[in-house]
Short mmCIF file of C-alpha atoms in Angstrom, two decimals:
data_model
loop_
_atom_site.label_atom_id
_atom_site.label_comp_id
_atom_site.label_asym_id
_atom_site.label_seq_id
_atom_site.Cartn_x
_atom_site.Cartn_y
_atom_site.Cartn_z
CA UNK A 30 75.60 91.31 30.91
CA UNK A 31 76.19 87.73 32.06
CA UNK A 32 76.09 88.85 35.69
CA UNK A 33 72.74 90.55 35.11
CA UNK A 34 71.28 87.39 33.58
CA UNK A 35 72.60 85.29 36.47
CA UNK A 36 71.11 87.66 39.03
CA UNK A 37 67.76 87.62 37.22
CA UNK A 38 67.78 83.82 37.15
CA UNK A 39 68.66 83.66 40.85
CA UNK A 40 65.83 86.06 41.67
CA UNK A 41 63.36 83.89 39.75
CA UNK A 42 64.58 80.82 41.63
CA UNK A 43 64.17 82.60 44.97
CA UNK A 44 60.67 83.73 44.01
CA UNK A 45 59.47 80.14 43.59
CA UNK A 46 61.23 78.68 46.63
CA UNK A 47 58.71 76.56 48.51
CA UNK A 48 58.21 78.20 51.93
CA UNK A 49 57.36 75.07 53.91
CA UNK A 50 59.33 71.86 54.34
CA UNK A 51 59.17 68.88 56.64
CA UNK A 52 55.46 68.14 56.23
CA UNK A 53 54.20 64.74 55.01
CA UNK A 54 54.87 64.22 51.31
CA UNK A 55 51.26 64.79 50.20
CA UNK A 56 51.30 68.22 51.86
CA UNK A 57 54.73 69.00 50.47
CA UNK A 58 53.25 68.52 47.00
CA UNK A 59 50.13 70.56 47.81
CA UNK A 60 52.27 73.34 49.27
CA UNK A 61 54.19 73.85 46.04
CA UNK A 62 51.43 76.40 45.40
CA UNK A 63 51.46 79.24 47.90
CA UNK A 64 50.96 82.97 48.37
CA UNK A 65 54.03 85.17 48.38
CA UNK A 66 53.65 88.50 50.14
CA UNK A 67 50.84 87.88 52.59
CA UNK A 68 47.31 89.22 52.16
CA UNK A 69 48.24 91.42 49.21
CA UNK A 70 50.60 88.84 47.76
CA UNK A 71 50.39 86.78 44.61
CA UNK A 72 49.91 83.10 44.05
CA UNK A 73 53.13 81.24 43.25
CA UNK A 74 53.69 77.79 41.78
CA UNK A 75 57.02 76.10 42.38
CA UNK A 76 56.24 73.61 39.59
CA UNK A 77 55.10 76.16 37.02
CA UNK A 78 58.32 75.93 35.00
CA UNK A 79 57.36 72.46 33.77
CA UNK A 80 58.94 68.99 34.00
CA UNK A 81 62.33 70.39 35.00
CA UNK A 82 60.76 71.98 38.07
CA UNK A 83 59.21 68.63 38.96
CA UNK A 84 62.63 66.97 38.60
CA UNK A 85 64.08 69.53 41.02
CA UNK A 86 61.28 69.01 43.53
CA UNK A 87 61.62 65.23 43.41
CA UNK A 88 65.39 65.51 43.84
CA UNK A 89 64.92 67.72 46.90
CA UNK A 90 62.32 65.36 48.40
CA UNK A 91 63.91 62.07 47.35
CA UNK A 92 65.24 61.30 50.82
CA UNK A 93 61.65 61.36 52.13
CA UNK A 94 60.61 58.32 50.07
CA UNK A 95 61.14 54.70 51.07
CA UNK A 96 64.60 53.43 50.06
CA UNK A 97 63.42 51.42 47.05
CA UNK A 98 61.51 54.35 45.59
CA UNK A 99 64.29 56.80 46.45
CA UNK A 100 66.85 54.63 44.67
CA UNK A 101 64.60 54.37 41.61
CA UNK A 102 64.16 58.15 41.54
CA UNK A 103 67.91 58.67 41.78
CA UNK A 104 68.36 56.73 38.55
CA UNK A 105 65.22 58.04 36.83
CA UNK A 106 65.36 59.85 33.49
CA UNK A 107 63.99 63.41 33.37
CA UNK A 108 60.25 63.75 33.76
CA UNK A 109 58.30 64.15 30.55
CA UNK A 110 55.07 66.06 29.90
CA UNK A 111 52.86 63.06 30.70
CA UNK A 112 54.26 62.43 34.17
CA UNK A 113 54.36 66.17 34.84
CA UNK A 114 50.64 66.45 34.14
CA UNK A 115 49.98 63.45 36.38
CA UNK A 116 51.72 65.15 39.30
CA UNK A 117 49.69 68.31 38.69
CA UNK A 118 46.52 66.22 38.61
CA UNK A 119 47.46 64.57 41.90
CA UNK A 120 48.27 67.94 43.44
CA UNK A 121 44.84 69.32 42.52
CA UNK A 122 43.16 66.26 44.00
CA UNK A 123 45.19 66.43 47.21
CA UNK A 124 44.42 70.13 47.67
CA UNK A 125 40.71 69.46 47.21
CA UNK A 126 40.79 66.64 49.76
CA UNK A 127 42.87 68.64 52.24
CA UNK A 128 40.37 71.47 51.99
CA UNK A 129 37.46 69.13 52.57
CA UNK A 130 39.18 67.31 55.45
CA UNK A 131 40.05 70.49 57.33
CA UNK A 132 36.63 72.11 56.80
CA UNK A 133 34.55 69.06 57.70
CA UNK A 134 33.10 68.65 54.22
CA UNK A 135 32.58 65.42 52.29
CA UNK A 136 35.47 64.50 49.98
CA UNK A 137 35.05 65.21 46.29
CA UNK A 138 34.45 61.90 44.45
CA UNK A 139 36.67 62.87 41.51
CA UNK A 140 39.54 63.80 43.82
CA UNK A 141 39.12 60.50 45.65
CA UNK A 142 39.23 58.61 42.36
CA UNK A 143 42.49 60.31 41.36
CA UNK A 144 44.24 59.56 44.66
CA UNK A 145 42.96 55.99 44.77
CA UNK A 146 44.05 55.31 41.18
CA UNK A 147 47.59 56.47 41.88
CA UNK A 148 47.70 54.73 45.26
CA UNK A 149 47.33 51.39 43.47
CA UNK A 150 50.71 51.96 41.81
CA UNK A 151 52.29 51.79 45.28
CA UNK A 152 51.47 48.09 45.56
CA UNK A 153 54.41 45.77 46.17
CA UNK A 154 54.94 42.26 47.41
CA UNK A 155 57.72 39.84 48.25
CA UNK A 156 58.60 36.90 46.04
CA UNK A 157 61.18 34.16 46.17
CA UNK A 158 63.97 35.08 43.79
CA UNK A 159 65.06 32.56 41.17
CA UNK A 160 68.39 30.92 41.82
CA UNK A 161 70.08 28.29 43.97
CA UNK A 162 69.40 30.08 47.27
CA UNK A 163 66.23 30.98 49.11
CA UNK A 164 66.13 34.76 48.83
CA UNK A 165 63.21 37.18 48.94
CA UNK A 166 62.93 40.11 46.53
CA UNK A 167 60.43 42.96 46.38
CA UNK A 168 58.31 43.21 43.24
CA UNK A 169 56.24 46.26 42.40
CA UNK A 170 53.07 46.83 40.41
CA UNK A 171 54.89 49.40 38.24
CA UNK A 172 58.54 50.02 37.44
CA UNK A 173 58.47 53.66 36.25
CA UNK A 174 60.21 55.64 39.06
CA UNK A 175 57.90 58.63 38.75
CA UNK A 176 54.81 56.44 38.89
CA UNK A 177 56.29 54.82 41.98
CA UNK A 178 56.59 58.30 43.48
CA UNK A 179 52.99 59.10 42.54
CA UNK A 180 51.93 55.91 44.25
CA UNK A 181 53.97 56.58 47.37
CA UNK A 182 52.56 60.09 47.75
CA UNK A 183 49.01 58.86 47.18
CA UNK A 184 49.36 55.99 49.64
CA UNK A 185 50.70 58.45 52.21
CA UNK A 186 47.70 60.69 51.50
CA UNK A 187 45.30 57.86 52.38
CA UNK A 188 46.93 57.62 55.80
CA UNK A 189 47.08 61.41 56.16
CA UNK A 190 43.37 61.92 55.48
CA UNK A 191 41.98 58.76 57.10
CA UNK A 192 44.61 57.62 59.61
CA UNK A 193 44.80 58.07 63.37
CA UNK A 194 46.44 61.50 63.14
CA UNK A 195 44.07 62.94 60.56
CA UNK A 196 42.55 65.35 63.07
CA UNK A 197 45.91 67.13 63.30
CA UNK A 198 45.77 68.19 59.66
CA UNK A 199 45.30 71.97 59.57
CA UNK A 200 44.78 74.72 57.02
CA UNK A 201 46.89 77.69 58.05
CA UNK A 202 44.45 80.32 59.39
CA UNK A 203 46.73 83.28 58.61
CA UNK A 204 45.13 85.71 56.13
CA UNK A 205 46.66 85.32 52.69
CA UNK A 206 48.03 81.83 53.36
CA UNK A 207 46.90 78.71 51.49
CA UNK A 208 49.31 76.19 53.05
CA UNK A 209 48.47 73.05 55.01
CA UNK A 210 50.38 71.50 57.87
CA UNK A 211 50.17 68.76 60.47
CA UNK A 212 49.88 70.14 63.98
CA UNK A 213 52.85 68.58 65.72
CA UNK A 214 52.08 70.03 69.15
CA UNK A 215 49.13 71.65 70.87
CA UNK A 216 50.52 75.19 70.75
CA UNK A 217 51.23 75.20 67.04
CA UNK A 218 48.75 77.49 65.27
CA UNK A 219 50.42 78.46 62.00
CA UNK A 220 52.25 76.75 59.15
CA UNK A 221 55.38 78.83 59.74
CA UNK A 222 56.78 81.33 62.20
CA UNK A 223 56.41 83.95 59.47
CA UNK A 224 52.64 83.53 59.34
CA UNK A 225 52.40 83.70 63.13
CA UNK A 226 54.48 86.87 63.24
CA UNK A 227 52.38 88.48 60.51
CA UNK A 228 49.16 87.77 62.41
CA UNK A 229 50.58 89.08 65.68
CA UNK A 230 51.77 92.29 64.01
CA UNK A 231 48.32 92.77 62.44
CA UNK A 232 46.65 92.23 65.82
CA UNK A 233 48.98 94.71 67.49
CA UNK A 234 48.31 97.31 64.79
CA UNK A 235 44.56 96.82 65.08
CA UNK A 236 44.63 97.21 68.86
CA UNK A 237 46.77 100.33 68.52
CA UNK A 238 44.27 101.85 66.08
CA UNK A 239 41.37 100.94 68.34
CA UNK A 240 43.19 102.53 71.27
CA UNK A 241 43.78 105.75 69.31
CA UNK A 242 40.14 105.88 68.27
CA UNK A 243 38.98 105.30 71.85
CA UNK A 244 41.29 108.03 73.11
#
């Protein structure tokens, strides 16, 4: 019985494994929603399980944050419902902006407001520390580790959508895919090798059918 429960739990964990890693943090958050199974697949949400899923995602991505934020996240208490909802709100805004950026549309004002509000929590500055020696310390606008993470992701999104490399931001053109990626080289067309293979197989099948019909 215990083995059956463990297998079921492992299968659930595999079913929500995020299929894309290594993209900028804003896209990593956006890509926690994806389609499993291609064109006839179903929409998955790696954060659907609630605050615990967010904790797991932040732990997996912690090394991607700046050292000060990463250290704060390492010592952070578990995420509560409020912070969880804030991350979901940011994810919705980032997806809307990514869609607009890659399709040439104007950004949604509400999505802009969400990203800009969280980006302000990334503010930090250097001060002289109290004491007998001259020593600089970094102060931050907020101390909550999860709000620091929200700020870091939002600040990175500003650069992603408006920086020098913004034109490399792509929506994966594979049918049934809703992921975004940054085109790291000219020949890259798809978010993953899997999407590229699926498209090539579909093209081959279509050409085969057309050949049969022509014959």
